[in-house]
Amino acid sequence: MSTLPVAVAVDGSEGSLRALDWAVDAARRRGTALRVCHVRHYAAWTQPGAPLIMPPPPDEDPVLTDVRARLEAAADAPDAEYVGLDGAPGALLPELGAEAELLVLGSRGRGGFAGLLL
């Protein structure tokens, strides 16, 4: 039996919260811990002289704070670790998955018009 956690990436969206619920159930069924990650992508696309937007300190991540409260209110939630990472999701998520039994991601959706066509 694996001791690796089930990892889930959250960003506060409805899709990521559905992925969180699915990951909680998967971790519970596998008898493993849950690793909840928020990849914060702060791009500095500003004009010269404009103030840069800096990421919050790791212990003040509002997405992880909301997720922690959600899991603490849930009955029989697995043990959870909360990780805030700064960088590009496309680079960090594969690394996260390599250190987990399972990586769970939500759907970003297709947008209004594309969703309507489908």
N, CA and C atoms as an extended XYZ file, in Angstrom:
354
Properties=species:S:1:pos:R:3:atomname:S:1:resname:S:1:resid:I:1 pbc="F F F"
N         0.838       -1.183        0.000 N   MET     1
C         0.000        0.000        0.000 CA  MET     1
C         0.882        1.245        0.000 C   MET     1
N         0.510        2.227       -0.791 N   SER     2
C         1.302        3.439       -0.943 CA  SER     2
C         1.120        4.367        0.255 C   SER     2
N         2.187        5.035        0.623 N   THR     3
C         2.096        6.049        1.673 CA  THR     3
C         2.096        7.456        1.078 C   THR     3
N         2.124        7.544       -0.240 N   LEU     4
C         2.082        8.849       -0.895 CA  LEU     4
C         0.687        9.449       -0.752 C   LEU     4
N         0.592       10.774       -0.646 N   PRO     5
C        -0.725       11.405       -0.490 CA  PRO     5
C        -1.465       11.522       -1.816 C   PRO     5
N        -2.733       11.825       -1.708 N   VAL     6
C        -3.519       12.262       -2.855 CA  VAL     6
C        -3.359       13.777       -2.889 C   VAL     6
N        -2.890       14.307       -3.999 N   ALA     7
C        -2.667       15.748       -4.134 CA  ALA     7
C        -3.803       16.367       -4.942 C   ALA     7
N        -4.204       17.552       -4.544 N   VAL     8
C        -5.237       18.281       -5.270 CA  VAL     8
C        -4.808       19.738       -5.374 C   VAL     8
N        -4.974       20.306       -6.559 N   ALA     9
C        -4.662       21.714       -6.788 CA  ALA     9
C        -5.960       22.508       -6.717 C   ALA     9
N        -5.943       23.574       -5.937 N   VAL    10
C        -7.135       24.410       -5.782 CA  VAL    10
C        -6.788       25.857       -6.116 C   VAL    10
N        -7.797       26.578       -6.611 N   ASP    11
C        -7.615       28.005       -6.862 CA  ASP    11
C        -8.819       28.812       -6.381 C   ASP    11
N        -9.733       28.145       -5.687 N   GLY    12
C       -10.923       28.818       -5.178 CA  GLY    12
C       -12.103       28.779       -6.119 C   GLY    12
N       -11.908       28.308       -7.347 N   SER    13
C       -13.007       28.250       -8.304 CA  SER    13
C       -13.933       27.080       -7.980 C   SER    13
N       -15.124       27.109       -8.561 N   GLU    14
C       -16.088       26.029       -8.349 CA  GLU    14
C       -15.523       24.692       -8.847 C   GLU    14
N       -14.833       24.715       -9.983 N   GLY    15
C       -14.235       23.489      -10.510 CA  GLY    15
C       -13.189       22.910       -9.579 C   GLY    15
N       -12.385       23.769       -8.962 N   SER    16
C       -11.348       23.252       -8.059 CA  SER    16
C       -11.956       22.749       -6.754 C   SER    16
N       -13.077       23.323       -6.328 N   LEU    17
C       -13.734       22.832       -5.116 CA  LEU    17
C       -14.392       21.473       -5.360 C   LEU    17
N       -14.893       21.251       -6.575 N   ARG    18
C       -15.401       19.915       -6.926 CA  ARG    18
C       -14.256       18.916       -6.950 C   ARG    18
N       -13.096       19.335       -7.474 N   ALA    19
C       -11.919       18.466       -7.469 CA  ALA    19
C       -11.479       18.162       -6.039 C   ALA    19
N       -11.570       19.148       -5.164 N   LEU    20
C       -11.233       18.937       -3.756 CA  LEU    20
C       -12.134       17.870       -3.144 C   LEU    20
N       -13.440       17.968       -3.378 N   ASP    21
C       -14.370       16.966       -2.842 CA  ASP    21
C       -14.021       15.580       -3.357 C   ASP    21
N       -13.697       15.478       -4.645 N   TRP    22
C       -13.340       14.189       -5.244 CA  TRP    22
C       -12.050       13.672       -4.623 C   TRP    22
N       -11.068       14.550       -4.404 N   ALA    23
C        -9.786       14.150       -3.824 CA  ALA    23
C        -9.943       13.699       -2.376 C   ALA    23
N       -10.811       14.361       -1.623 N   VAL    24
C       -11.071       13.959       -0.239 CA  VAL    24
C       -11.594       12.535       -0.223 C   VAL    24
N       -12.551       12.244       -1.096 N   ASP    25
C       -13.110       10.894       -1.170 CA  ASP    25
C       -12.051        9.880       -1.600 C   ASP    25
N       -11.217       10.242       -2.568 N   ALA    26
C       -10.162        9.341       -3.041 CA  ALA    26
C        -9.144        9.051       -1.939 C   ALA    26
N        -8.768       10.070       -1.178 N   ALA    27
C        -7.815        9.872       -0.081 CA  ALA    27
C        -8.435        9.002        1.005 C   ALA    27
N        -9.686        9.234        1.293 N   ARG    28
C       -10.383        8.439        2.302 CA  ARG    28
C       -10.427        6.968        1.881 C   ARG    28
N       -10.795        6.696        0.622 N   ARG    29
C       -10.872        5.310        0.133 CA  ARG    29
C        -9.511        4.628        0.123 C   ARG    29
N        -8.451        5.382       -0.154 N   ARG    30
C        -7.109        4.811       -0.208 CA  ARG    30
C        -6.436        4.736        1.163 C   ARG    30
N        -7.006        5.428        2.145 N   GLY    31
C        -6.405        5.458        3.472 CA  GLY    31
C        -5.117        6.262        3.511 C   GLY    31
N        -5.043        7.311        2.672 N   THR    32
C        -3.849        8.145        2.621 CA  THR    32
C        -4.191        9.575        3.025 C   THR    32
N        -3.146       10.350        3.204 N   ALA    33
C        -3.318       11.770        3.527 CA  ALA    33
C        -3.673       12.547        2.264 C   ALA    33
N        -4.056       13.781        2.464 N   LEU    34
C        -4.416       14.690        1.385 CA  LEU    34
C        -3.423       15.841        1.379 C   LEU    34
N        -2.916       16.205        0.208 N   ARG    35
C        -2.052       17.367        0.066 CA  ARG    35
C        -2.800       18.385       -0.805 C   ARG    35
N        -3.190       19.494       -0.181 N   VAL    36
C        -3.940       20.546       -0.870 CA  VAL    36
C        -2.960       21.637       -1.256 C   VAL    36
N        -2.890       21.941       -2.551 N   CYS    37
C        -1.914       22.913       -3.055 CA  CYS    37
C        -2.604       24.046       -3.804 C   CYS    37
N        -2.098       25.236       -3.562 N   HIS    38
C        -2.532       26.403       -4.325 CA  HIS    38
C        -1.295       26.965       -5.010 C   HIS    38
N        -1.293       26.919       -6.335 N   VAL    39
C        -0.183       27.483       -7.097 CA  VAL    39
C        -0.555       28.911       -7.436 C   VAL    39
N         0.194       29.840       -6.862 N   ARG    40
C        -0.063       31.259       -7.058 CA  ARG    40
C         0.846       31.758       -8.179 C   ARG    40
N         0.214       32.204       -9.253 N   HIS    41
C         0.958       32.673      -10.421 CA  HIS    41
C         0.840       34.188      -10.486 C   HIS    41
N         1.881       34.858      -10.065 N   TYR    42
C         1.901       36.313      -10.078 CA  TYR    42
C         2.798       36.770      -11.227 C   TYR    42
N         2.179       37.294      -12.250 N   ALA    43
C         2.935       37.783      -13.402 CA  ALA    43
C         3.128       39.282      -13.279 C   ALA    43
N         4.294       39.730      -13.595 N   ALA    44
C         4.617       41.157      -13.484 CA  ALA    44
C         4.505       41.819      -14.855 C   ALA    44
N         3.303       41.848      -15.414 N   TRP    45
C         3.076       42.503      -16.699 CA  TRP    45
C         2.598       43.920      -16.419 C   TRP    45
N         3.516       44.764      -16.041 N   THR    46
C         3.164       46.139      -15.716 CA  THR    46
C         4.043       47.086      -16.519 C   THR    46
N         3.622       48.320      -16.546 N   GLN    47
C         4.416       49.341      -17.214 CA  GLN    47
C         5.564       49.743      -16.303 C   GLN    47
N         6.649       50.236      -16.886 N   PRO    48
C         7.768       50.683      -16.053 CA  PRO    48
C         7.308       51.730      -15.044 C   PRO    48
N         7.743       51.569      -13.804 N   GLY    49
C         7.396       52.503      -12.754 CA  GLY    49
C         6.125       52.149      -11.989 C   GLY    49
N         5.324       51.216      -12.530 N   ALA    50
C         4.100       50.810      -11.822 CA  ALA    50
C         4.468       49.858      -10.690 C   ALA    50
N         3.705       49.881       -9.610 N   PRO    51
C         4.011       48.978       -8.490 CA  PRO    51
C         3.776       47.525       -8.885 C   PRO    51
N         4.633       46.648       -8.398 N   LEU    52
C         4.483       45.222       -8.649 CA  LEU    52
C         3.538       44.615       -7.616 C   LEU    52
N         2.729       43.688       -8.057 N   ILE    53
C         1.849       42.966       -7.140 CA  ILE    53
C         2.641       41.785       -6.595 C   ILE    53
N         2.803       41.758       -5.298 N   MET    54
C         3.583       40.701       -4.659 CA  MET    54
C         2.645       39.661       -4.066 C   MET    54
N         3.060       38.400       -4.069 N   PRO    55
C         2.209       37.371       -3.470 CA  PRO    55
C         2.116       37.555       -1.963 C   PRO    55
N         1.010       37.067       -1.386 N   PRO    56
C         0.882       37.174        0.066 CA  PRO    56
C         1.853       36.219        0.752 C   PRO    56
N         2.158       36.448        2.020 N   PRO    57
C         2.983       35.487        2.748 CA  PRO    57
C         2.301       34.118        2.747 C   PRO    57
N         3.076       33.032        2.757 N   PRO    58
C         2.484       31.690        2.676 CA  PRO    58
C         1.423       31.412        3.741 C   PRO    58
N         1.568       31.974        4.919 N   ASP    59
C         0.586       31.711        5.969 CA  ASP    59
C        -0.654       32.596        5.853 C   ASP    59
N        -0.721       33.459        4.831 N   GLU    60
C        -1.879       34.335        4.636 CA  GLU    60
C        -2.543       34.095        3.280 C   GLU    60
N        -2.493       32.879        2.789 N   ASP    61
C        -3.083       32.538        1.499 CA  ASP    61
C        -4.595       32.380        1.675 C   ASP    61
N        -5.406       33.298        1.121 N   PRO    62
C        -6.855       33.224        1.350 CA  PRO    62
C        -7.494       31.976        0.749 C   PRO    62
N        -6.968       31.464       -0.354 N   VAL    63
C        -7.532       30.248       -0.953 CA  VAL    63
C        -7.339       29.070       -0.011 C   VAL    63
N        -6.126       28.902        0.518 N   LEU    64
C        -5.867       27.792        1.437 CA  LEU    64
C        -6.619       27.968        2.757 C   LEU    64
N        -6.793       29.211        3.205 N   THR    65
C        -7.558       29.463        4.430 CA  THR    65
C        -9.009       29.008        4.256 C   THR    65
N        -9.615       29.325        3.104 N   ASP    66
C       -10.995       28.911        2.835 CA  ASP    66
C       -11.108       27.392        2.727 C   ASP    66
N       -10.153       26.773        2.048 N   VAL    67
C       -10.183       25.313        1.886 CA  VAL    67
C       -10.001       24.629        3.239 C   VAL    67
N        -9.099       25.138        4.055 N   ARG    68
C        -8.874       24.567        5.393 CA  ARG    68
C       -10.175       24.610        6.207 C   ARG    68
N       -10.870       25.734        6.171 N   ALA    69
C       -12.134       25.856        6.903 CA  ALA    69
C       -13.168       24.877        6.358 C   ALA    69
N       -13.206       24.708        5.062 N   ARG    70
C       -14.151       23.773        4.436 CA  ARG    70
C       -13.878       22.347        4.889 C   ARG    70
N       -12.606       21.948        4.920 N   LEU    71
C       -12.268       20.585        5.321 CA  LEU    71
C       -12.457       20.360        6.814 C   LEU    71
N       -12.179       21.376        7.618 N   GLU    72
C       -12.370       21.233        9.063 CA  GLU    72
C       -13.845       21.079        9.418 C   GLU    72
N       -14.728       21.626        8.590 N   ALA    73
C       -16.169       21.505        8.826 CA  ALA    73
C       -16.708       20.164        8.343 C   ALA    73
N       -15.959       19.462        7.495 N   ALA    74
C       -16.408       18.184        6.946 CA  ALA    74
C       -16.166       17.058        7.944 C   ALA    74
N       -17.098       16.145        7.967 N   ALA    75
C       -16.932       14.973        8.832 CA  ALA    75
C       -15.967       13.994        8.188 C   ALA    75
N       -15.182       13.349        8.983 N   ASP    76
C       -14.222       12.302        8.602 CA  ASP    76
C       -13.311       12.667        7.421 C   ASP    76
N       -12.880       13.911        7.362 N   ALA    77
C       -11.914       14.313        6.323 CA  ALA    77
C       -10.559       13.694        6.653 C   ALA    77
N        -9.789       13.315        5.642 N   PRO    78
C        -8.466       12.740        5.911 CA  PRO    78
C        -7.501       13.799        6.446 C   PRO    78
N        -6.386       13.351        6.997 N   ASP    79
C        -5.338       14.289        7.411 CA  ASP    79
C        -4.913       15.078        6.186 C   ASP    79
N        -4.724       16.378        6.348 N   ALA    80
C        -4.412       17.224        5.206 CA  ALA    80
C        -3.193       18.092        5.481 C   ALA    80
N        -2.428       18.292        4.420 N   GLU    81
C        -1.291       19.203        4.418 CA  GLU    81
C        -1.639       20.305        3.419 C   GLU    81
N        -1.332       21.547        3.754 N   TYR    82
C        -1.663       22.684        2.897 CA  TYR    82
C        -0.375       23.324        2.411 C   TYR    82
N        -0.257       23.461        1.079 N   VAL    83
C         0.981       23.943        0.481 CA  VAL    83
C         0.660       25.088       -0.474 C   VAL    83
N         1.295       26.229       -0.276 N   GLY    84
C         1.195       27.344       -1.205 CA  GLY    84
C         2.491       27.437       -1.994 C   GLY    84
N         2.381       27.399       -3.304 N   LEU    85
C         3.556       27.447       -4.175 CA  LEU    85
C         3.461       28.672       -5.070 C   LEU    85
N         4.588       29.309       -5.323 N   ASP    86
C         4.631       30.460       -6.220 CA  ASP    86
C         5.331       30.060       -7.503 C   ASP    86
N         4.702       30.316       -8.644 N   GLY    87
C         5.311       30.004       -9.924 CA  GLY    87
C         4.253       29.686      -10.966 C   GLY    87
N         4.706       29.099      -12.049 N   ALA    88
C         3.828       28.760      -13.169 CA  ALA    88
C         3.172       27.406      -12.910 C   ALA    88
N         1.839       27.332      -12.940 N   PRO    89
C         1.165       26.065      -12.698 CA  PRO    89
C         1.626       24.954      -13.648 C   PRO    89
N         1.875       25.286      -14.907 N   GLY    90
C         2.309       24.281      -15.869 CA  GLY    90
C         3.633       23.634      -15.519 C   GLY    90
N         4.455       24.338      -14.768 N   ALA    91
C         5.740       23.780      -14.348 CA  ALA    91
C         5.639       23.077      -12.999 C   ALA    91
N         4.832       23.600      -12.099 N   LEU    92
C         4.774       23.064      -10.735 CA  LEU    92
C         3.831       21.879      -10.572 C   LEU    92
N         2.743       21.829      -11.330 N   LEU    93
C         1.791       20.741      -11.158 CA  LEU    93
C         2.369       19.366      -11.516 C   LEU    93
N         3.164       19.229      -12.576 N   PRO    94
C         3.773       17.909      -12.815 CA  PRO    94
C         4.682       17.461      -11.677 C   PRO    94
N         5.410       18.396      -11.080 N   GLU    95
C         6.259       18.054       -9.937 CA  GLU    95
C         5.400       17.603       -8.758 C   GLU    95
N         4.300       18.280       -8.547 N   LEU    96
C         3.380       17.920       -7.477 CA  LEU    96
C         2.837       16.504       -7.693 C   LEU    96
N         2.475       16.192       -8.926 N   GLY    97
C         1.955       14.871       -9.246 CA  GLY    97
C         2.987       13.769       -9.096 C   GLY    97
N         4.252       14.097       -9.336 N   ALA    98
C         5.309       13.096       -9.212 CA  ALA    98
C         5.526       12.682       -7.765 C   ALA    98
N         5.112       13.508       -6.831 N   GLU    99
C         5.297       13.230       -5.405 CA  GLU    99
C         3.988       12.799       -4.744 C   GLU    99
N         3.039       12.292       -5.536 N   ALA   100
C         1.736       11.901       -5.011 CA  ALA   100
C         1.289       10.592       -5.654 C   ALA   100
N         0.397        9.904       -4.971 N   GLU   101
C        -0.195        8.704       -5.539 CA  GLU   101
C        -1.145        9.065       -6.670 C   GLU   101
N        -1.795       10.205       -6.517 N   LEU   102
C        -2.800       10.654       -7.463 CA  LEU   102
C        -2.829       12.176       -7.440 C   LEU   102
N        -2.936       12.798       -8.602 N   LEU   103
C        -3.071       14.250       -8.707 CA  LEU   103
C        -4.453       14.559       -9.253 C   LEU   103
N        -5.221       15.356       -8.530 N   VAL   104
C        -6.589       15.694       -8.912 CA  VAL   104
C        -6.638       17.172       -9.281 C   VAL   104
N        -7.178       17.450      -10.467 N   LEU   105
C        -7.313       18.827      -10.953 CA  LEU   105
C        -8.749       19.082      -11.365 C   LEU   105
N        -9.187       20.300      -11.211 N   GLY   106
C       -10.517       20.681      -11.660 CA  GLY   106
C       -10.485       21.081      -13.122 C   GLY   106
N       -11.628       21.458      -13.633 N   SER   107
C       -11.751       21.896      -15.014 CA  SER   107
C       -11.857       23.408      -15.054 C   SER   107
N       -11.150       24.020      -15.991 N   ARG   108
C       -11.253       25.479      -16.140 CA  ARG   108
C       -12.478       25.854      -16.942 C   ARG   108
N       -13.100       24.907      -17.584 N   GLY   109
C       -14.282       25.194      -18.380 CA  GLY   109
C       -13.904       25.680      -19.764 C   GLY   109
N       -14.897       25.882      -20.591 N   ARG   110
C       -14.665       26.273      -21.977 CA  ARG   110
C       -15.080       27.715      -22.248 C   ARG   110
N       -15.670       28.367      -21.286 N   GLY   111
C       -16.122       29.725      -21.516 CA  GLY   111
C       -17.564       29.738      -22.025 C   GLY   111
N       -18.141       30.894      -22.090 N   GLY   112
C       -19.543       31.022      -22.451 CA  GLY   112
C       -19.913       30.542      -23.827 C   GLY   112
N       -19.270       31.060      -24.866 N   PHE   113
C       -19.667       30.713      -26.234 CA  PHE   113
C       -19.306       29.280      -26.582 C   PHE   113
N       -18.077       28.852      -26.244 N   ALA   114
C       -17.668       27.471      -26.553 CA  ALA   114
C       -18.536       26.478      -25.788 C   ALA   114
N       -18.857       26.781      -24.544 N   GLY   115
C       -19.724       25.902      -23.766 CA  GLY   115
C       -21.116       25.823      -24.369 C   GLY   115
N       -21.617       26.943      -24.888 N   LEU   116
C       -22.926       26.969      -25.521 CA  LEU   116
C       -22.939       26.099      -26.779 C   LEU   116
N       -21.861       26.172      -27.566 N   LEU   117
C       -21.783       25.361      -28.782 CA  LEU   117
C       -21.783       23.874      -28.458 C   LEU   117
N       -21.101       23.504      -27.379 N   LEU   118
C       -21.025       22.083      -27.022 CA  LEU   118
C       -22.331       21.641      -26.369 C   LEU   118
